[in-house]
Short mmCIF file of C-alpha atoms and ligand atoms in Angstrom, two decimals:
data_model
loop_
_atom_site.label_atom_id
_atom_site.label_comp_id
_atom_site.label_asym_id
_atom_site.label_seq_id
_atom_site.Cartn_x
_atom_site.Cartn_y
_atom_site.Cartn_z
CA MET A 461 -11.25 -96.92 -49.27
CA ALA A 462 -7.20 -96.04 -49.85
CA ASN A 463 -5.13 -95.10 -47.08
CA LEU A 464 -4.30 -91.01 -46.63
CA LYS A 465 -0.47 -90.84 -45.94
CA ILE A 466 -0.68 -88.83 -42.78
CA ASP A 467 1.93 -86.07 -42.24
CA GLU A 468 2.48 -84.10 -39.09
CA ILE A 469 -0.35 -81.75 -39.69
CA PRO A 470 -4.06 -82.00 -38.71
CA THR A 471 -6.66 -83.87 -41.05
CA PHE A 472 -9.62 -82.09 -42.21
CA LEU A 473 -12.47 -83.46 -43.23
CA VAL A 474 -14.01 -80.81 -46.29
CA THR A 475 -17.51 -81.35 -47.53
CA GLY A 476 -18.27 -79.73 -50.57
CA GLY A 477 -14.80 -79.19 -51.42
CA VAL A 478 -15.52 -79.84 -55.33
CA GLY A 479 -17.50 -76.82 -55.53
CA PHE A 480 -16.16 -72.93 -55.89
CA ILE A 481 -14.91 -72.09 -52.01
CA GLY A 482 -14.33 -75.58 -51.05
CA ALA A 483 -11.67 -76.24 -53.96
CA ASN A 484 -9.81 -72.80 -53.67
CA PHE A 485 -9.83 -73.82 -49.87
CA ILE A 486 -8.27 -77.22 -50.56
CA LEU A 487 -5.71 -76.40 -53.21
CA GLN A 488 -4.34 -73.70 -50.98
CA ALA A 489 -4.69 -75.81 -47.69
CA ARG A 490 -2.66 -78.38 -49.65
CA GLN A 491 -0.23 -75.53 -51.16
CA SER A 492 0.61 -74.30 -47.93
CA LYS A 493 0.81 -77.74 -45.74
CA TRP A 494 -2.00 -76.29 -43.85
CA ALA A 495 -3.51 -79.72 -43.28
CA ASN A 496 -4.47 -83.52 -45.03
CA ILE A 497 -7.48 -83.34 -46.29
CA ILE A 498 -10.08 -85.90 -47.11
CA ASN A 499 -13.06 -84.32 -49.09
CA LEU A 500 -16.52 -85.65 -49.03
CA ASP A 501 -18.71 -84.53 -52.11
CA LYS A 502 -21.70 -85.37 -53.71
CA LEU A 503 -20.56 -84.08 -57.23
CA THR A 504 -23.77 -81.89 -57.97
CA TYR A 505 -24.03 -79.87 -61.06
CA ALA A 506 -21.65 -77.41 -59.32
CA SER A 507 -18.64 -79.39 -58.60
CA ASN A 508 -16.13 -79.61 -61.33
CA LEU A 509 -13.64 -82.63 -60.58
CA GLN A 510 -10.93 -81.07 -63.28
CA SER A 511 -10.74 -78.18 -60.25
CA LEU A 512 -8.66 -80.35 -58.12
CA ALA A 513 -6.91 -82.29 -61.13
CA GLU A 514 -3.58 -81.14 -59.76
CA LEU A 515 -4.04 -83.00 -56.56
CA GLN A 516 -4.69 -86.51 -58.27
CA ASN A 517 -0.73 -87.65 -57.18
CA ASP A 518 -0.95 -85.63 -53.78
CA PRO A 519 -1.07 -88.62 -50.93
CA ASN A 520 -2.13 -86.27 -48.51
CA TYR A 521 -5.31 -85.56 -50.03
CA TYR A 522 -8.34 -88.09 -50.52
CA PHE A 523 -11.82 -87.52 -52.18
CA VAL A 524 -14.55 -89.92 -51.40
CA LEU A 525 -18.00 -89.63 -53.52
CA GLY A 526 -20.87 -89.18 -51.20
CA ASP A 527 -23.47 -87.42 -49.35
CA ILE A 528 -23.38 -85.47 -46.01
CA ASN A 529 -26.84 -86.91 -45.56
CA ASN A 530 -25.26 -90.43 -45.31
CA TYR A 531 -24.63 -90.98 -41.41
CA GLU A 532 -23.33 -94.58 -41.70
CA LEU A 533 -20.86 -93.00 -44.53
CA VAL A 534 -19.76 -89.80 -42.71
CA GLN A 535 -19.24 -92.40 -39.61
CA TYR A 536 -17.13 -94.58 -41.61
CA ILE A 537 -14.78 -91.67 -42.72
CA LEU A 538 -14.35 -89.78 -39.26
CA GLN A 539 -13.45 -93.62 -37.84
CA GLN A 540 -11.22 -94.14 -40.65
CA TYR A 541 -9.18 -90.88 -40.70
CA ARG A 542 -9.73 -89.42 -37.14
CA PRO A 543 -9.90 -86.11 -38.62
CA ASP A 544 -9.20 -82.77 -36.04
CA ALA A 545 -11.60 -80.71 -37.78
CA VAL A 546 -14.89 -81.27 -40.08
CA ILE A 547 -15.52 -77.91 -42.65
CA ASN A 548 -19.00 -78.18 -44.13
CA PHE A 549 -19.02 -76.19 -47.21
CA ALA A 550 -21.71 -78.72 -48.53
CA ALA A 551 -24.78 -76.69 -49.59
CA GLU A 552 -27.02 -76.11 -52.48
CA THR A 553 -25.74 -72.54 -52.78
CA HIS A 554 -27.70 -70.78 -56.19
CA VAL A 555 -30.81 -68.44 -54.72
CA ASP A 556 -32.18 -68.38 -58.21
CA ARG A 557 -32.63 -72.72 -57.70
CA SER A 558 -34.02 -71.98 -54.35
CA ILE A 559 -36.90 -70.25 -55.55
CA PHE A 560 -37.61 -72.87 -58.57
CA SER A 561 -37.16 -76.04 -56.48
CA PRO A 562 -36.42 -75.50 -52.63
CA GLN A 563 -36.64 -78.90 -51.73
CA SER A 564 -32.67 -79.93 -51.99
CA PHE A 565 -31.97 -76.90 -50.25
CA ILE A 566 -33.96 -78.32 -47.18
CA GLN A 567 -32.21 -81.75 -47.77
CA THR A 568 -28.48 -81.06 -48.02
CA ASN A 569 -28.22 -77.72 -45.98
CA VAL A 570 -31.09 -78.29 -43.45
CA VAL A 571 -30.90 -81.98 -42.86
CA GLY A 572 -27.45 -82.66 -44.41
CA THR A 573 -25.99 -80.55 -41.94
CA PHE A 574 -27.75 -82.14 -38.74
CA GLN A 575 -26.57 -85.41 -39.90
CA LEU A 576 -23.12 -84.30 -40.13
CA LEU A 577 -23.56 -82.43 -36.52
CA GLU A 578 -24.81 -86.13 -35.57
CA ALA A 579 -21.94 -87.93 -36.68
CA SER A 580 -19.36 -85.25 -35.39
CA LYS A 581 -20.97 -85.59 -32.59
CA ALA A 582 -20.51 -89.33 -32.25
CA TYR A 583 -17.31 -88.99 -33.23
CA TRP A 584 -16.10 -86.10 -30.92
CA GLN A 585 -17.51 -87.83 -27.78
CA LYS A 586 -15.70 -91.13 -27.97
CA LEU A 587 -11.94 -89.11 -28.47
CA THR A 588 -9.54 -88.50 -25.92
CA SER A 589 -8.00 -85.90 -24.64
CA PRO A 590 -6.30 -83.55 -25.82
CA LYS A 591 -7.93 -84.51 -29.46
CA GLN A 592 -11.22 -83.79 -28.16
CA GLU A 593 -10.35 -80.29 -27.02
CA ASN A 594 -8.46 -79.60 -30.04
CA PHE A 595 -11.49 -80.84 -32.33
CA ARG A 596 -13.34 -78.22 -34.20
CA PHE A 597 -16.64 -78.15 -36.20
CA LEU A 598 -16.25 -75.15 -38.57
CA HIS A 599 -19.85 -74.61 -40.51
CA ILE A 600 -19.64 -72.37 -43.92
CA SER A 601 -22.46 -69.69 -44.17
CA THR A 602 -23.50 -66.80 -45.64
CA ASP A 603 -24.82 -63.14 -45.15
CA GLU A 604 -27.68 -63.70 -46.53
CA VAL A 605 -29.39 -65.11 -42.97
CA TYR A 606 -29.54 -61.65 -41.69
CA GLY A 607 -31.68 -60.42 -44.73
CA SER A 608 -32.07 -56.73 -46.83
CA LEU A 609 -30.76 -53.48 -45.76
CA ASN A 610 -31.71 -50.33 -46.43
CA PRO A 611 -28.85 -47.91 -47.92
CA THR A 612 -28.64 -46.20 -44.68
CA ASP A 613 -28.96 -49.14 -42.46
CA PRO A 614 -25.46 -50.33 -40.67
CA ALA A 615 -23.65 -53.51 -41.68
CA PHE A 616 -24.49 -56.99 -40.70
CA ARG A 617 -22.71 -57.71 -37.14
CA GLU A 618 -22.99 -61.18 -35.80
CA ASP A 619 -25.53 -59.79 -33.44
CA THR A 620 -27.85 -58.46 -35.98
CA PRO A 621 -31.32 -61.04 -35.87
CA TYR A 622 -31.49 -63.22 -38.54
CA ALA A 623 -34.37 -62.28 -41.15
CA PRO A 624 -33.48 -64.86 -44.10
CA ASN A 625 -35.91 -63.92 -47.10
CA SER A 626 -35.15 -66.86 -50.10
CA PRO A 627 -35.55 -70.60 -49.32
CA TYR A 628 -31.69 -70.71 -49.76
CA ALA A 629 -30.93 -68.17 -46.94
CA ALA A 630 -33.57 -69.78 -45.04
CA SER A 631 -32.04 -72.98 -44.97
CA LYS A 632 -28.68 -71.64 -44.10
CA ALA A 633 -30.16 -69.93 -41.37
CA SER A 634 -31.73 -73.03 -40.14
CA ALA A 635 -28.51 -75.17 -40.41
CA ASP A 636 -26.61 -71.91 -38.29
CA HIS A 637 -28.96 -72.59 -35.67
CA LEU A 638 -28.65 -76.27 -35.17
CA VAL A 639 -24.86 -75.47 -35.11
CA ARG A 640 -25.57 -73.14 -32.52
CA SER A 641 -27.82 -75.85 -30.49
CA TYR A 642 -25.06 -78.15 -30.53
CA TYR A 643 -22.43 -75.87 -28.99
CA HIS A 644 -24.79 -74.96 -26.30
CA THR A 645 -26.37 -78.67 -26.00
CA TYR A 646 -23.62 -80.78 -26.05
CA GLY A 647 -20.55 -78.55 -26.07
CA LEU A 648 -19.75 -79.40 -29.41
CA PRO A 649 -16.96 -77.48 -30.60
CA THR A 650 -18.29 -75.32 -33.47
CA LEU A 651 -17.67 -72.49 -35.20
CA THR A 652 -19.66 -70.47 -38.08
CA THR A 653 -18.36 -67.86 -40.08
CA ASN A 654 -21.06 -65.91 -42.27
CA CYS A 655 -19.37 -64.39 -45.54
CA SER A 656 -20.33 -62.08 -48.03
CA ASN A 657 -20.58 -62.96 -51.92
CA ASN A 658 -17.49 -64.55 -53.35
CA TYR A 659 -15.94 -64.25 -56.56
CA GLY A 660 -12.91 -65.74 -57.88
CA PRO A 661 -11.10 -68.48 -59.83
CA LEU A 662 -13.70 -71.91 -60.18
CA GLN A 663 -16.92 -70.25 -59.72
CA PHE A 664 -19.38 -72.23 -61.83
CA PRO A 665 -21.14 -69.51 -64.39
CA GLU A 666 -24.57 -69.41 -62.73
CA LYS A 667 -23.41 -66.59 -60.45
CA LEU A 668 -23.19 -63.16 -61.59
CA ILE A 669 -19.60 -62.52 -62.27
CA PRO A 670 -18.70 -65.68 -64.21
CA LEU A 671 -21.90 -65.85 -66.22
CA THR A 672 -21.38 -62.14 -67.03
CA ILE A 673 -18.05 -63.01 -68.31
CA LEU A 674 -18.72 -66.36 -70.00
CA ASN A 675 -21.63 -64.50 -71.59
CA ALA A 676 -19.55 -61.69 -72.84
CA LEU A 677 -16.97 -63.97 -74.29
CA ASN A 678 -19.57 -65.06 -76.33
CA GLY A 679 -21.35 -62.13 -77.35
CA LYS A 680 -24.54 -62.90 -75.63
CA THR A 681 -26.74 -60.56 -73.29
CA LEU A 682 -25.83 -59.40 -69.96
CA PRO A 683 -29.04 -59.71 -67.78
CA ILE A 684 -29.41 -57.49 -64.88
CA TYR A 685 -32.31 -58.32 -62.46
CA GLY A 686 -34.17 -55.13 -62.13
CA ASP A 687 -33.07 -51.76 -61.85
CA GLY A 688 -29.07 -53.05 -61.22
CA GLN A 689 -28.99 -51.02 -58.19
CA ASN A 690 -29.18 -54.18 -55.56
CA ILE A 691 -26.04 -54.10 -53.42
CA ARG A 692 -23.55 -56.62 -52.62
CA ASP A 693 -20.23 -56.66 -50.94
CA TRP A 694 -17.97 -58.78 -52.68
CA LEU A 695 -14.63 -60.87 -51.31
CA TYR A 696 -12.08 -62.64 -53.50
CA VAL A 697 -12.82 -66.24 -52.55
CA GLY A 698 -8.49 -66.43 -51.66
CA ASP A 699 -9.14 -63.99 -48.94
CA HIS A 700 -12.18 -66.03 -47.47
CA CYS A 701 -10.27 -68.94 -47.45
CA ASP A 702 -7.74 -67.58 -45.34
CA ALA A 703 -10.39 -66.08 -42.87
CA ILE A 704 -11.76 -69.66 -42.82
CA HIS A 705 -8.05 -71.31 -41.74
CA LEU A 706 -7.54 -68.69 -39.13
CA VAL A 707 -11.11 -68.82 -37.51
CA LEU A 708 -10.33 -72.53 -37.35
CA LYS A 709 -6.77 -72.16 -35.94
CA GLU A 710 -8.09 -69.07 -33.39
CA GLY A 711 -11.76 -68.78 -33.11
CA LEU A 712 -13.54 -68.83 -30.19
CA ILE A 713 -15.76 -72.18 -30.02
CA GLY A 714 -19.07 -71.34 -30.25
CA GLU A 715 -18.95 -68.13 -31.80
CA SER A 716 -19.63 -66.78 -35.22
CA TYR A 717 -17.24 -64.50 -37.20
CA ASN A 718 -18.85 -62.06 -40.08
CA ILE A 719 -16.10 -62.02 -42.92
CA GLY A 720 -16.74 -59.24 -46.08
CA GLY A 721 -14.82 -57.44 -48.15
CA LEU A 722 -15.56 -53.94 -47.37
CA ASN A 723 -16.60 -53.63 -50.61
CA GLU A 724 -20.16 -52.76 -51.81
CA GLN A 725 -20.89 -52.48 -55.59
CA THR A 726 -24.25 -52.12 -57.13
CA ASN A 727 -24.73 -55.03 -59.45
CA LEU A 728 -24.50 -53.05 -62.49
CA ALA A 729 -21.23 -51.13 -61.55
CA VAL A 730 -19.73 -55.05 -61.32
CA VAL A 731 -20.89 -56.08 -64.77
CA GLU A 732 -19.87 -52.29 -66.29
CA ASN A 733 -16.43 -53.06 -64.41
CA ILE A 734 -15.80 -56.72 -65.97
CA CYS A 735 -17.23 -55.30 -70.11
CA SER A 736 -14.45 -52.66 -69.21
CA ILE A 737 -11.48 -55.36 -68.28
CA LEU A 738 -13.00 -57.21 -71.36
CA ASP A 739 -12.71 -54.29 -73.92
CA ASP A 740 -8.68 -54.05 -72.82
CA LEU A 741 -8.04 -58.08 -72.46
CA SER A 742 -10.35 -59.13 -75.53
CA PRO A 743 -11.09 -56.14 -77.67
CA LYS A 744 -13.16 -56.03 -80.82
CA ASP A 745 -13.40 -53.61 -83.25
CA ASN A 746 -16.26 -51.04 -82.73
CA PHE A 747 -17.31 -53.02 -79.82
CA LYS A 748 -18.08 -52.02 -76.58
CA HIS A 749 -18.82 -55.28 -74.41
CA SER A 750 -21.27 -52.77 -72.15
CA SER A 751 -23.68 -52.91 -75.39
CA LEU A 752 -24.67 -56.31 -74.22
CA ILE A 753 -26.30 -55.38 -70.95
CA THR A 754 -29.94 -56.38 -70.51
CA PHE A 755 -32.06 -55.28 -67.72
CA ILE A 756 -34.68 -58.31 -67.19
CA LYS A 757 -37.63 -58.93 -64.97
CA ASP A 758 -36.36 -58.79 -60.97
CA ARG A 759 -35.76 -61.99 -58.90
CA PRO A 760 -38.75 -62.70 -56.54
CA GLY A 761 -37.77 -61.37 -53.16
CA HIS A 762 -34.74 -59.80 -54.26
CA ASP A 763 -32.43 -58.51 -51.01
CA ARG A 764 -31.52 -55.08 -52.00
CA ARG A 765 -28.14 -54.58 -50.16
CA TYR A 766 -25.90 -56.42 -47.95
CA ALA A 767 -23.31 -55.02 -45.97
CA ILE A 768 -20.80 -56.88 -43.63
CA ASP A 769 -19.26 -55.17 -40.57
CA CYS A 770 -16.16 -57.61 -40.45
CA SER A 771 -14.66 -55.35 -37.35
CA LYS A 772 -14.91 -58.63 -34.66
CA ILE A 773 -12.71 -60.98 -36.87
CA SER A 774 -10.34 -57.86 -37.91
CA GLN A 775 -9.77 -56.57 -33.92
CA ASN A 776 -10.05 -60.28 -32.34
CA LEU A 777 -8.07 -62.22 -35.32
CA ASN A 778 -6.36 -59.93 -37.16
CA TRP A 779 -7.67 -60.37 -40.59
CA GLN A 780 -8.04 -58.42 -43.52
CA PRO A 781 -8.72 -59.02 -46.87
CA LYS A 782 -5.76 -58.74 -48.89
CA GLU A 783 -7.22 -58.12 -52.33
CA ASN A 784 -9.00 -54.74 -53.39
CA PHE A 785 -12.03 -55.24 -56.30
CA ASP A 786 -9.92 -54.16 -58.93
CA SER A 787 -7.10 -56.30 -58.58
CA GLY A 788 -9.11 -59.48 -57.72
CA LEU A 789 -11.82 -59.11 -61.00
CA LEU A 790 -8.60 -58.55 -62.92
CA LYS A 791 -7.10 -61.85 -61.65
CA THR A 792 -10.48 -63.33 -62.20
CA VAL A 793 -11.30 -62.25 -65.47
CA HIS A 794 -7.73 -63.45 -66.44
CA TRP A 795 -8.13 -66.77 -64.71
CA TYR A 796 -11.26 -67.37 -66.98
CA LEU A 797 -9.71 -66.15 -70.50
CA ASN A 798 -6.88 -68.75 -69.28
CA ASN A 799 -9.30 -71.73 -68.02
CA SER A 800 -11.66 -72.15 -71.49
CA ALA A 801 -11.42 -76.02 -71.12
CA TRP A 802 -12.60 -76.00 -67.66
CA LEU A 803 -15.67 -73.44 -68.45
CA GLU A 804 -16.33 -75.93 -71.56
CA SER A 805 -16.55 -78.79 -69.06
CA VAL A 806 -19.46 -77.29 -66.60
CA CYS A 807 -21.54 -75.83 -69.86
CA THR A 808 -23.24 -78.85 -70.14
CA GLY A 809 -26.63 -79.73 -71.49
CA THR A 810 -27.71 -79.49 -67.81
CA TYR A 811 -26.25 -75.88 -67.73
CA GLN A 812 -27.94 -75.21 -70.75
CA ASN A 813 -31.27 -76.28 -69.61
CA TRP A 814 -30.95 -73.97 -66.52
CA ILE A 815 -29.75 -70.69 -68.64
CA GLN A 816 -33.19 -71.75 -70.52
CA GLN A 817 -35.25 -71.98 -67.11
CA ASN A 818 -34.14 -69.08 -65.46
CA TYR A 819 -33.78 -66.63 -68.57
CA GLU A 820 -35.97 -67.32 -71.38
CA SER A 821 -39.07 -67.55 -68.75
CA ARG A 822 -38.84 -63.80 -67.58
P1 LIG B 2070 -21.11 -74.36 -54.80
O1 LIG B 2070 -22.19 -74.55 -55.10
O2 LIG B 2070 -19.92 -74.09 -55.73
O3 LIG B 2070 -20.30 -75.95 -54.15
C1 LIG B 2070 -21.23 -76.77 -52.98
C2 LIG B 2070 -20.38 -78.27 -53.41
O4 LIG B 2070 -21.28 -78.78 -52.56
C3 LIG B 2070 -20.34 -78.76 -54.54
O5 LIG B 2070 -19.32 -79.48 -55.12
C4 LIG B 2070 -21.62 -79.66 -54.43
O6 LIG B 2070 -21.51 -81.02 -54.84
C5 LIG B 2070 -21.20 -80.22 -52.72
N1 LIG B 2070 -22.61 -80.77 -52.27
C6 LIG B 2070 -24.18 -80.40 -52.46
N2 LIG B 2070 -24.98 -80.82 -51.70
C7 LIG B 2070 -23.85 -82.39 -50.86
C8 LIG B 2070 -24.35 -83.34 -50.38
N3 LIG B 2070 -25.41 -83.52 -49.96
N4 LIG B 2070 -23.19 -83.93 -49.99
C9 LIG B 2070 -22.18 -83.62 -50.26
N5 LIG B 2070 -21.35 -82.47 -50.94
C10 LIG B 2070 -22.51 -81.91 -51.48
O7 LIG B 2070 -20.76 -73.86 -53.37
P2 LIG B 2070 -19.71 -72.53 -52.87
O8 LIG B 2070 -20.36 -71.42 -53.46
O9 LIG B 2070 -18.27 -72.95 -52.86
O10 LIG B 2070 -20.14 -72.39 -51.42
C11 LIG B 2070 -19.79 -73.27 -50.46
C12 LIG B 2070 -20.19 -72.99 -49.03
O11 LIG B 2070 -20.06 -71.33 -48.70
C13 LIG B 2070 -22.02 -73.07 -49.01
O12 LIG B 2070 -22.05 -73.22 -47.65
C14 LIG B 2070 -22.20 -71.51 -49.27
O13 LIG B 2070 -23.79 -71.28 -48.76
C15 LIG B 2070 -21.26 -71.06 -48.50
N6 LIG B 2070 -21.10 -69.53 -48.96
C16 LIG B 2070 -21.14 -69.21 -50.33
C17 LIG B 2070 -20.80 -67.67 -50.66
C18 LIG B 2070 -20.46 -67.54 -52.40
O14 LIG B 2070 -20.91 -66.36 -52.62
N7 LIG B 2070 -20.41 -68.38 -53.09
C19 LIG B 2070 -21.03 -66.88 -49.83
C20 LIG B 2070 -20.91 -67.00 -48.39
C21 LIG B 2070 -21.01 -68.48 -48.08
P1 LIG B 2071 -25.54 -64.31 -57.65
O1 LIG B 2071 -24.04 -64.63 -58.07
O2 LIG B 2071 -26.28 -65.23 -57.50
O3 LIG B 2071 -25.51 -63.95 -55.93
P2 LIG B 2071 -26.44 -63.98 -54.45
O4 LIG B 2071 -27.59 -63.71 -55.25
O5 LIG B 2071 -26.24 -65.11 -53.87
O6 LIG B 2071 -26.04 -62.35 -54.05
O7 LIG B 2071 -26.34 -62.90 -57.73
C1 LIG B 2071 -25.50 -61.77 -57.04
C2 LIG B 2071 -26.64 -60.41 -57.21
O8 LIG B 2071 -26.71 -60.14 -58.97
C3 LIG B 2071 -27.94 -60.64 -57.11
O9 LIG B 2071 -28.19 -59.18 -56.45
C4 LIG B 2071 -28.36 -61.20 -58.07
C5 LIG B 2071 -28.05 -60.53 -59.44
N1 LIG B 2071 -28.14 -61.29 -60.57
C6 LIG B 2071 -28.09 -60.58 -61.63
O10 LIG B 2071 -28.73 -59.46 -61.79
N2 LIG B 2071 -28.16 -61.08 -63.08
C7 LIG B 2071 -28.12 -62.33 -63.16
O11 LIG B 2071 -28.07 -63.27 -64.25
C8 LIG B 2071 -27.46 -63.31 -61.56
C9 LIG B 2071 -27.37 -64.75 -61.89
C10 LIG B 2071 -27.42 -62.25 -60.65
#
C-alpha cells in the first residue's frame, strides 16, 4: 500500500465511498480540507470510480479495493493509517433488489457492519490518550428503519420504535442495533445518523430520481409504482454530507440523529416536477415528458409515507438544509444532462439485466 501524505487534519476511514453519498462526502471532505481520506470499497454494481476521478492525484486520498467483511484487511488499514474516525457508508441499498435477493443485504449490511465494529473496537482499545477519546465510529443509516407512517402520523423521531418492513430496512435496523450495542457494552464511541431519501449528483439510476431523468431523456416510460401517492422526504445530498460532518465533530457519543429535508413529496409529484424541468431544459416539439408516466404494479410491502422530525440535529447542532427542493432538483437535472459519460458508464449489461428483472416482470 502506498503512503498517504498526512496533513495536520484528521484522517477518516470511509467505507463504501465509491457509491452515491460516500463519493459526495469524500469530494466535499477533500475540497473543504475536512480530512485525509482512506476509502475502502468493494466496487459493487452501484459504484463508479469515475465519480472520484478528480482525486486521482490527491496525495491525501487513498483508495483500497476490499470488503468490510474482511476483518484482517480492515485491521491492516486501521494499523497502517491510524484514522481518527471510521464512517460506514458501505451497504447494499436498493429496496427492490432486497426483495429479489436479500442475501447480500444481510452479508454486507449486518455481518459487514459487525466485522467493521469488531475491527474498530480492537483498534480503538489499543489507542492511547487523547486519540482514544477523540476516536469516532459513525454509522450511516436510513429513516426506513422506522417503518411506514399514515398521513396524519407525526414524523419519525430518534425515539420512534423501529419497525422495518423491507429486507433492506431490516438489515439496516439490525446494523443500527449492533452499533448501539457496541457503545453500551464496550464503550466504543459510536454515532448513528438516520437520513431520509437523498438525491443529487452521482446517484446510480436504479433509484427514482436518476431513473426518471435517464428514462425521460431516452424517451422511455417513467414507471410509477402503485398509485404514485407514496410519500418520501427528500434531502439534497450535499446537505446530508454537511450534517454527517457536523455529527462527527459535535454529536454526542452513543446517540443517533435524524436528518431530513423537511420536504415531503408524493412520488407522482417528484416525477412530474422532473418532467417539467426537462420540458424547459431539453424541449422537444409538441411533446411533454409527463406523457411518458406509466403506473405499474406496486412494490410488495411498499411503505406509504416517511417523514423526519429533525429538530434534534437542528436544535442541538444547529443544522438546517440549505437547498430547497426546486433548486436541488434543478441542479440535479443539470448535472445528469452535463454528465452523460458518467451515466453511460454505469448503464452496462448488468444494469440492463436489472431493468429487465425489475420492470418487465411487473
Ligand atoms: P450506494 O448503493 O450508492 O453505494 C454503496 C457503496 O458501498 C458502493 O460503492 C458499494 O460498492 C459499496 N459496498 C457495498 N458492499 C460493500 C462491502 N461489503 N464492502 C465495501 N464496500 C461495499 O449507496 P448510497 O445511496 O451512497 O448509501 C450510502 C449509505 O447511506 C448506505 O448505508 C445507505 O443505507 C445510507 N442511506 C442512503 C440513503 C439514500 O437515499 N441513498 C438515505 C439514507 C441512508
Ligand atoms: P427509491 O428511489 O427506490 O428509494 P426508497 O425505496 O429507498 O425510498 O424509491 C423512492 C420511491 O419511488 C419509492 O416509494 C418507490 C418509488 N419508485 C417508483 O415509483 N418507481 C420506480 O421505478 C422506483 C425505482 C421507485
